Amino acid sequence: MSDDSGTHELTLQQAAGLLSGADMASTKAVPSRGIPAVMMTDGSNGLAMNLPDFSGKVPATCFPTSSAMAATWDPELVSRVAARIAIEAREAGAQVLLSPGMNLKRSPLGGRNFEYYSEDPHLTAELATGFVHGVQGQGIGACVKHYVANNQETDRMRVSAEVSERALREMYLHAFEQVVTRARPWLVMASYNRVNGTYVSQDERLLTGILRDEWGFGGVVVSDWGAVENRVLALSAGLDLEMPSTSGASDALVVQAVQEGALDPEVVHRSADRVAALARRTAHRGGGSTPHDADPDPDALAVLAAARSIVLLQNDRDVLPLDSAANVVVVGAFAHTPRFQGGGSAGVHARVPAGSIVEALEQRHAGRVTFAPGYDASGTDLLEDSLESAVTAARAADIAIVVVGSPESAESEGYDRADLHLPSVQEQLIRDVAAAAPRCVVVVIAGGPVHTETWRHEVDAIVATGLAGQGVSQALGAILVGDSEPSGRLAETWPVELSDTPSYLSFPGESGRSIYGEGIFVGYRGHDLAGGRVAFPFGHGLSYTSVEYSDVAVEPTDSGWAVSLVVHNRGRRPGRDVVQVYVEPPAESPVRRARRTLAGFASVAIEAGESRRVRIDVPTRALERWDERLDRWVLDAGTYGFAVGRSSRQLLVRADVDVAGVVETPPLTLDSTLVEWLDHPSAGPALRAAVAEADPSGRTSGMLTNPVAILMIGGLPIHRLAIDAGNALTTSMLDDIAASL
């Protein structure tokens, strides 16, 4: 995002002034130099702009949260929603949308998980890329966040994410890399937390070395609000814009550092250039432009997005869709006042209320629909005599639909969830109603997984809506009666117990540190490698029709491989299937790898009886791993499995592919072990030959070939053996061999 008009014509004070906010949401303007202010606003699931007096927020369309939109597995739909949010942002006077949130769901307890897409970096990258394209296609800047490893709310302002380089590269940086290089967002937001002891806002390796030098990011790096620990260090590291306003204090520190020789003035002007270029770009792209390629009816889009977000988790005895003549009782206060978004800065003042699920069902269902509250509006307490009346109504009905969910206080920015359980009164209600009703459907309204083990085997069907925005009631009603097809798929694993999750023992950490002990085995990667039980696996979701896969083929392309297969709808209803491609690594991998990882997917609409050939491209990167010794991506040689299915645990067809890869030999140093030297294809023979020549007695050679000796000392760094005058190994010998390589 370069601009020919630099800021060197500005005074040092003016340039420094551009590097902090004018207020809570705007940058400073320099009208004499043609630099306008930039207004920023939250907006992951709808415009979340505060009113000028902070008495509330601007009314806006409330779409499903990112966690719900992720269940669509549809970047194109995400892009459509993002475009509508951008249009409303522009109409309200904003030029930058502080979205999308891209942090991985390391633990299902993450309090802000409803703002994020997935536990999988590839799915996150594809959806976030769609969001950025949708926003910036309307002339509004997107700001991807929170870079990086901001995976918890507990102590979020200062906690240090202690994470290996491999996990950082393969998991937490992966989605950011893909979005930055493919979608070119105008801004990246640096997170509050530290990574391996250093605040992200002043981590030069992350902000400059990786983000700019490796990935080519040319936009503005902005701080999360209040995230800057040391303004001068942060500026030197590559953080351009500090938000919000510090009333001139930060500007003065920057000027003072330059005047004292502690900061190069070129650093100040370079960052000021980026902020000025952003301001001019937003003025040019956003001012007075006409919306294009966007849905004309945001309310209809909100209902569509909500319907596509809903996941049918269980449907025993085909209880859904409802029989048109069934006598239905809907139980639960959330059925009249459903939650439809999470708490915190992303909250939207919905212009259209979600309305009642009961009323939406009454409008569509031909049979009788009655209601029993069961619990109070908070979701945490039973109403007097409500349990008994709900059970009585359920016994008299053909089908009971129990609407439950996390209370408002359970999920919000600022704190993590305490556990995965629904309120005890709701769990009791489910069990009692299920025991009384001939058929029982449970609707779960929550921003993430909930504990189901105490009741899921006692009910017929489970429907998860997520936090689906203002259209949730109309969308759910349509799916329950069969007017819409359920097509959502889980973007995160629902565990049986919290203790089954890979991060259980280390989340959220203690004493200011969170140890990422599970490494790359986040979510389904850890669950599937361990082979443990899950309630519902990653990628899972049922349909009202029956789809089969066949005729799978994998062909090489210039950028990787193309997986193609035939998808056939054997049912009598149209449907939408999410075809998921997972890659399984070679059995002889030199490091531990996930049993399978998502490498590609496609959301496919298919009519009853129709067959379609679907192609999914898998990039080479999907097969690579980060090698910490070589400090780069490597492609191991071997046979890779390309498995296609409907979840990480329901794989239906597969093909094996032999990949040549590259045999990587790590560099040898004096800190390398004796075994590493001996096993090296070139250094090993050279070392043995040099030792034999230097010690004709064969004593040292015997030490290097004796299996028992190697077992005992093979793990020693070789320099420790070289200092022993009793053998022929010397550091000069090792240096000569290393140099010859």
Tab-separated table of C-alpha atoms in Angstrom, residues 21 89 244 271 338 351 403 448 495 521 531 672 724:
chain	number	residue	atom	x	y	z
A	21	GLY	CA	-4.990	8.063	17.666
A	89	ALA	CA	-19.730	0.865	8.006
A	244	PRO	CA	-6.401	4.837	21.128
A	271	SER	CA	5.567	4.598	9.758
A	338	PRO	CA	-32.808	-16.368	21.898
A	351	ARG	CA	-31.711	-3.058	13.807
A	403	VAL	CA	-34.198	-24.824	23.524
A	448	GLY	CA	-18.922	-22.877	21.188
A	495	PRO	CA	-15.328	-33.067	23.243
A	521	PHE	CA	-1.863	-30.922	18.206
A	531	GLY	CA	-7.709	-41.799	19.139
A	672	SER	CA	25.409	-31.613	17.114
A	724	ASP	CA	39.305	-35.611	25.613
